[in-house]
mmCIF file of C-alpha atoms in Angstrom:
data_model
loop_
_atom_site.group_PDB
_atom_site.id
_atom_site.type_symbol
_atom_site.label_atom_id
_atom_site.label_comp_id
_atom_site.label_asym_id
_atom_site.label_seq_id
_atom_site.Cartn_x
_atom_site.Cartn_y
_atom_site.Cartn_z
ATOM 1 C CA MET I 1 -0.361 -0.072 0.278
ATOM 2 C CA ALA I 2 1.127 4.034 -0.763
ATOM 3 C CA THR I 3 1.784 5.156 1.907
ATOM 4 C CA ALA I 4 2.500 9.188 3.340
ATOM 5 C CA SER I 5 4.404 9.493 6.849
ATOM 6 C CA MET I 6 3.377 12.164 8.567
ATOM 7 C CA ALA I 7 4.186 10.710 12.246
ATOM 8 C CA GLY I 8 2.941 7.945 11.048
ATOM 9 C CA ALA I 9 -0.306 9.239 10.765
ATOM 10 C CA MET I 10 -1.611 8.634 7.773
ATOM 11 C CA VAL I 11 -2.125 5.780 5.026
ATOM 12 C CA VAL I 12 -2.778 6.868 1.242
ATOM 13 C CA ALA I 13 -5.125 4.955 0.707
ATOM 14 C CA LEU I 14 -4.630 3.529 -3.035
ATOM 15 C CA PRO I 15 -6.341 4.228 -6.149
ATOM 16 C CA GLY I 16 -9.671 2.945 -7.040
ATOM 17 C CA ALA I 17 -10.204 2.423 -3.141
ATOM 18 C CA SER I 18 -14.071 1.763 -2.370
ATOM 19 C CA ALA I 19 -15.583 1.651 0.905
ATOM 20 C CA ASN I 20 -15.511 -1.742 1.368
ATOM 21 C CA ALA I 21 -11.910 -1.541 1.335
ATOM 22 C CA ALA I 22 -11.583 0.089 3.851
ATOM 23 C CA GLY I 23 -11.934 -2.884 6.324
ATOM 24 C CA ASP I 24 -9.243 -4.798 5.008
ATOM 25 C CA PRO I 25 -8.262 -7.281 7.483
ATOM 26 C CA MET I 26 -4.843 -5.640 9.383
ATOM 27 C CA CYS I 27 -3.953 -2.561 10.081
ATOM 28 C CA SER I 28 -2.314 -0.694 13.041
ATOM 29 C CA PRO I 29 -3.517 1.292 15.136
ATOM 30 C CA ASN I 30 -4.259 5.223 15.301
ATOM 31 C CA THR I 31 -3.909 5.143 11.760
ATOM 32 C CA THR I 32 -6.049 6.905 9.003
ATOM 33 C CA LYS I 33 -6.563 6.747 5.167
ATOM 34 C CA LEU I 34 -8.743 8.034 3.311
ATOM 35 C CA VAL I 35 -10.806 6.933 0.280
ATOM 36 C CA TRP I 36 -11.142 8.243 -2.914
ATOM 37 C CA SER I 37 -14.308 8.603 -4.468
ATOM 38 C CA ASN I 38 -15.467 10.665 -7.534
ATOM 39 C CA THR I 39 -11.869 11.948 -9.314
ATOM 40 C CA LYS I 40 -11.443 13.197 -11.621
ATOM 41 C CA LYS I 41 -8.723 14.653 -13.712
ATOM 42 C CA ASP I 42 -9.931 17.719 -16.951
ATOM 43 C CA TRP I 43 -8.230 19.951 -18.511
ATOM 44 C CA VAL I 44 -9.053 23.254 -18.487
ATOM 45 C CA VAL I 45 -8.263 25.529 -20.358
ATOM 46 C CA THR I 46 -7.409 29.332 -18.796
ATOM 47 C CA HIS I 47 -6.088 31.461 -21.426
ATOM 48 C CA ARG I 48 -7.071 31.729 -24.504
ATOM 49 C CA ARG I 49 -6.759 34.296 -27.807
ATOM 50 C CA THR I 50 -8.089 33.164 -31.598
ATOM 51 C CA ILE I 51 -6.698 35.155 -34.302
ATOM 52 C CA GLU I 52 -7.182 35.068 -38.227
ATOM 53 C CA ASN I 53 -4.021 34.821 -40.799
ATOM 54 C CA TYR I 54 -6.023 35.766 -44.514
ATOM 55 C CA THR I 55 -3.432 38.934 -45.109
ATOM 56 C CA GLY I 56 -1.270 36.252 -48.068
ATOM 57 C CA ALA I 57 1.616 36.078 -46.357
ATOM 58 C CA PRO I 58 3.067 34.914 -43.166
ATOM 59 C CA ALA I 59 2.671 36.795 -39.659
ATOM 60 C CA SER I 60 4.163 37.320 -36.585
ATOM 61 C CA ARG I 61 3.017 39.261 -33.884
ATOM 62 C CA THR I 62 3.030 39.639 -30.099
ATOM 63 C CA TYR I 63 -0.815 38.796 -28.884
ATOM 64 C CA SER I 64 -2.188 39.133 -25.074
ATOM 65 C CA ALA I 65 -3.867 35.925 -23.805
ATOM 66 C CA GLN I 66 -7.005 36.562 -21.888
ATOM 67 C CA LYS I 67 -8.072 34.342 -18.630
ATOM 68 C CA VAL I 68 -10.916 32.649 -19.197
ATOM 69 C CA ASP I 69 -11.126 30.219 -16.029
ATOM 70 C CA GLU I 70 -9.107 29.190 -13.208
ATOM 71 C CA VAL I 71 -8.375 26.626 -10.934
ATOM 72 C CA THR I 72 -7.381 27.352 -7.289
ATOM 73 C CA ALA I 73 -6.214 24.715 -5.750
ATOM 74 C CA SER I 74 -8.010 23.402 -1.971
ATOM 75 C CA VAL I 75 -9.430 21.506 0.627
ATOM 76 C CA THR I 76 -13.345 21.871 1.698
ATOM 77 C CA ILE I 77 -13.924 19.907 5.010
ATOM 78 C CA THR I 78 -17.986 18.864 4.768
ATOM 79 C CA ALA I 79 -18.091 17.659 8.243
ATOM 80 C CA GLY I 80 -16.001 15.690 11.351
ATOM 81 C CA ALA I 81 -12.364 15.887 12.300
ATOM 82 C CA THR I 82 -9.542 18.584 10.548
ATOM 83 C CA VAL I 83 -7.398 16.818 7.807
ATOM 84 C CA SER I 84 -4.221 17.832 7.084
ATOM 85 C CA LYS I 85 -4.300 20.254 3.341
ATOM 86 C CA SER I 86 -0.842 18.865 2.843
ATOM 87 C CA LEU I 87 -2.179 14.783 3.539
ATOM 88 C CA ALA I 88 -5.214 15.395 1.442
ATOM 89 C CA MET I 89 -3.665 16.861 -1.172
ATOM 90 C CA ALA I 90 -0.615 13.969 -1.386
ATOM 91 C CA SER I 91 -3.641 11.167 -1.350
ATOM 92 C CA LEU I 92 -5.271 12.616 -4.060
ATOM 93 C CA GLU I 93 -2.173 12.902 -6.437
ATOM 94 C CA VAL I 94 -1.669 9.110 -5.445
ATOM 95 C CA ASN I 95 -4.805 8.744 -6.226
ATOM 96 C CA VAL I 96 -4.690 11.324 -9.402
ATOM 97 C CA GLY I 97 -1.572 10.029 -11.125
ATOM 98 C CA LEU I 98 -0.535 13.958 -11.135
ATOM 99 C CA GLU I 99 2.035 16.096 -9.468
ATOM 100 C CA LEU I 100 -0.256 18.497 -7.741
ATOM 101 C CA GLN I 101 0.255 22.396 -6.789
ATOM 102 C CA ALA I 102 -0.249 23.034 -3.092
ATOM 103 C CA ALA I 103 -3.866 24.055 -1.497
ATOM 104 C CA GLY I 104 -4.113 28.195 -1.484
ATOM 105 C CA THR I 105 -2.560 27.935 -5.593
ATOM 106 C CA ARG I 106 -3.982 28.960 -8.200
ATOM 107 C CA THR I 107 -3.803 29.471 -11.830
ATOM 108 C CA LYS I 108 -2.299 33.296 -13.956
ATOM 109 C CA THR I 109 -5.300 36.113 -13.592
ATOM 110 C CA THR I 110 -2.981 38.307 -15.389
ATOM 111 C CA ALA I 111 -3.167 37.934 -19.305
ATOM 112 C CA GLU I 112 -0.549 35.675 -21.425
ATOM 113 C CA SER I 113 1.550 37.261 -23.630
ATOM 114 C CA ILE I 114 2.514 35.464 -26.778
ATOM 115 C CA THR I 115 4.906 35.991 -29.313
ATOM 116 C CA TRP I 116 4.079 33.728 -33.041
ATOM 117 C CA THR I 117 4.853 33.277 -36.420
ATOM 118 C CA MET I 118 1.122 32.126 -38.548
ATOM 119 C CA SER I 119 1.285 31.003 -42.232
ATOM 120 C CA SER I 120 -1.765 32.721 -44.240
ATOM 121 C CA GLY I 121 -4.888 31.254 -44.732
ATOM 122 C CA SER I 122 -5.701 29.614 -41.449
ATOM 123 C CA LYS I 123 -7.564 29.901 -37.660
ATOM 124 C CA TYR I 124 -5.138 29.676 -34.933
ATOM 125 C CA VAL I 125 -6.022 29.699 -30.934
ATOM 126 C CA PHE I 126 -3.416 30.808 -28.581
ATOM 127 C CA TYR I 127 -4.015 29.216 -25.145
ATOM 128 C CA ALA I 128 -2.896 28.522 -21.791
ATOM 129 C CA GLY I 129 -4.380 25.918 -19.726
ATOM 130 C CA THR I 130 -3.601 23.032 -16.970
ATOM 131 C CA ARG I 131 -5.075 19.860 -15.686
ATOM 132 C CA LYS I 132 -7.838 19.902 -12.888
ATOM 133 C CA ALA I 133 -7.740 16.920 -10.969
ATOM 134 C CA SER I 134 -10.275 17.029 -7.509
ATOM 135 C CA GLY I 135 -12.019 14.220 -5.600
ATOM 136 C CA TYR I 136 -14.169 13.329 -2.463
ATOM 137 C CA TYR I 137 -12.515 11.587 -0.243
ATOM 138 C CA THR I 138 -13.903 10.019 2.991
ATOM 139 C CA GLN I 139 -11.041 9.444 6.230
ATOM 140 C CA TYR I 140 -11.174 5.558 7.744
ATOM 141 C CA ARG I 141 -9.487 5.358 10.682
ATOM 142 C CA CYS I 142 -7.935 1.439 12.243
ATOM 143 C CA ASP I 143 -10.142 0.514 15.240
ATOM 144 C CA ARG I 144 -7.967 -1.770 17.704
ATOM 145 C CA GLY I 145 -5.562 -2.983 14.181
ATOM 146 C CA THR I 146 -8.625 -4.943 13.444
ATOM 147 C CA ARG I 147 -10.923 -3.311 11.089
ATOM 148 C CA TRP I 148 -10.995 0.172 9.050
ATOM 149 C CA VAL I 149 -13.795 1.954 10.552
ATOM 150 C CA ASN I 150 -15.106 5.565 8.968
ATOM 151 C CA THR I 151 -14.755 8.481 11.123
ATOM 152 C CA GLY I 152 -17.668 10.657 9.760
ATOM 153 C CA ALA I 153 -14.952 12.444 8.402
ATOM 154 C CA TYR I 154 -15.218 13.402 4.340
ATOM 155 C CA GLY I 155 -15.080 16.827 1.993
ATOM 156 C CA LYS I 156 -13.578 17.200 -1.427
ATOM 157 C CA VAL I 157 -10.156 18.130 -2.824
ATOM 158 C CA GLU I 158 -8.900 19.672 -6.188
ATOM 159 C CA SER I 159 -5.842 20.622 -7.795
ATOM 160 C CA TRP I 160 -3.655 21.489 -10.736
ATOM 161 C CA THR I 161 -0.620 20.873 -12.343
ATOM 162 C CA GLU I 162 1.868 22.902 -13.844
ATOM 163 C CA LEU I 163 0.643 24.868 -16.763
ATOM 164 C CA SER I 164 0.550 24.562 -20.114
ATOM 165 C CA GLU I 165 0.691 26.826 -22.752
ATOM 166 C CA GLY I 166 0.853 26.483 -27.435
ATOM 167 C CA GLY I 167 -0.842 27.796 -29.987
ATOM 168 C CA LEU I 168 -2.959 25.018 -32.472
ATOM 169 C CA ARG I 169 -3.721 25.547 -35.998
ATOM 170 C CA CYS I 170 -7.060 24.632 -36.430
ATOM 171 C CA THR I 171 -7.186 22.881 -40.006
ATOM 172 C CA ILE I 172 -3.826 19.983 -37.743
ATOM 173 C CA ARG I 173 -5.793 17.431 -35.881
ATOM 174 C CA PRO I 174 -4.259 16.951 -32.090
ATOM 175 C CA PRO I 175 -3.547 13.868 -30.485
ATOM 176 C CA ALA I 176 -6.427 12.739 -27.962
ATOM 177 C CA GLY I 177 -6.732 13.771 -25.220
ATOM 178 C CA SER I 178 -4.673 16.871 -25.161
ATOM 179 C CA LEU I 179 -4.831 19.967 -24.482
ATOM 180 C CA ALA I 180 -4.970 20.859 -27.961
ATOM 181 C CA ALA I 181 -7.099 18.652 -28.458
ATOM 182 C CA LYS I 182 -9.338 20.789 -25.946
ATOM 183 C CA VAL I 183 -9.129 23.876 -26.772
ATOM 184 C CA LYS I 184 -10.068 22.922 -31.014
ATOM 185 C CA THR I 185 -13.335 21.210 -29.430
ATOM 186 C CA LYS I 186 -14.339 24.398 -28.103
ATOM 187 C CA PHE I 187 -12.494 27.196 -29.283
ATOM 188 C CA CYS I 188 -11.441 26.322 -33.215
#
């Protein structure tokens, strides 16, 4: 089992664990773990600028891509005991398989400056974005080393990965599942 150590008090649940998996036959007394449900990892376009070049010649310009969305890393405790924000983030990170930003961080709120050379006869979308990860946790505590007991603590964690930036000529077909593919579907 993957673990995160903070005085041995937290066990990070494996991906795909369910409330039933919380009944592992053996556990270490007084340890806790988070079991995840409804985890997601979706691309979010945070900045964009659409440019068309039909001048008959290549054009090189600097443009300002305006903010269109924002992602904040947060831990929301809905009920029960306080859960360490850093351990909750680490647990979600293991569960979704992404390197996530710490609680309290947010994506850029200012415009992005982009310089690009464009061929004539096409529409382009310049963009910045990130992968947003989120999920709901339920906390379990080991009862006398024999079973995991639901503590009644639950909540939501969301965060984001490192920012990605790029440009897309709308006639190009980007790889499925990429940020560029999301841009093409949404803005071309």
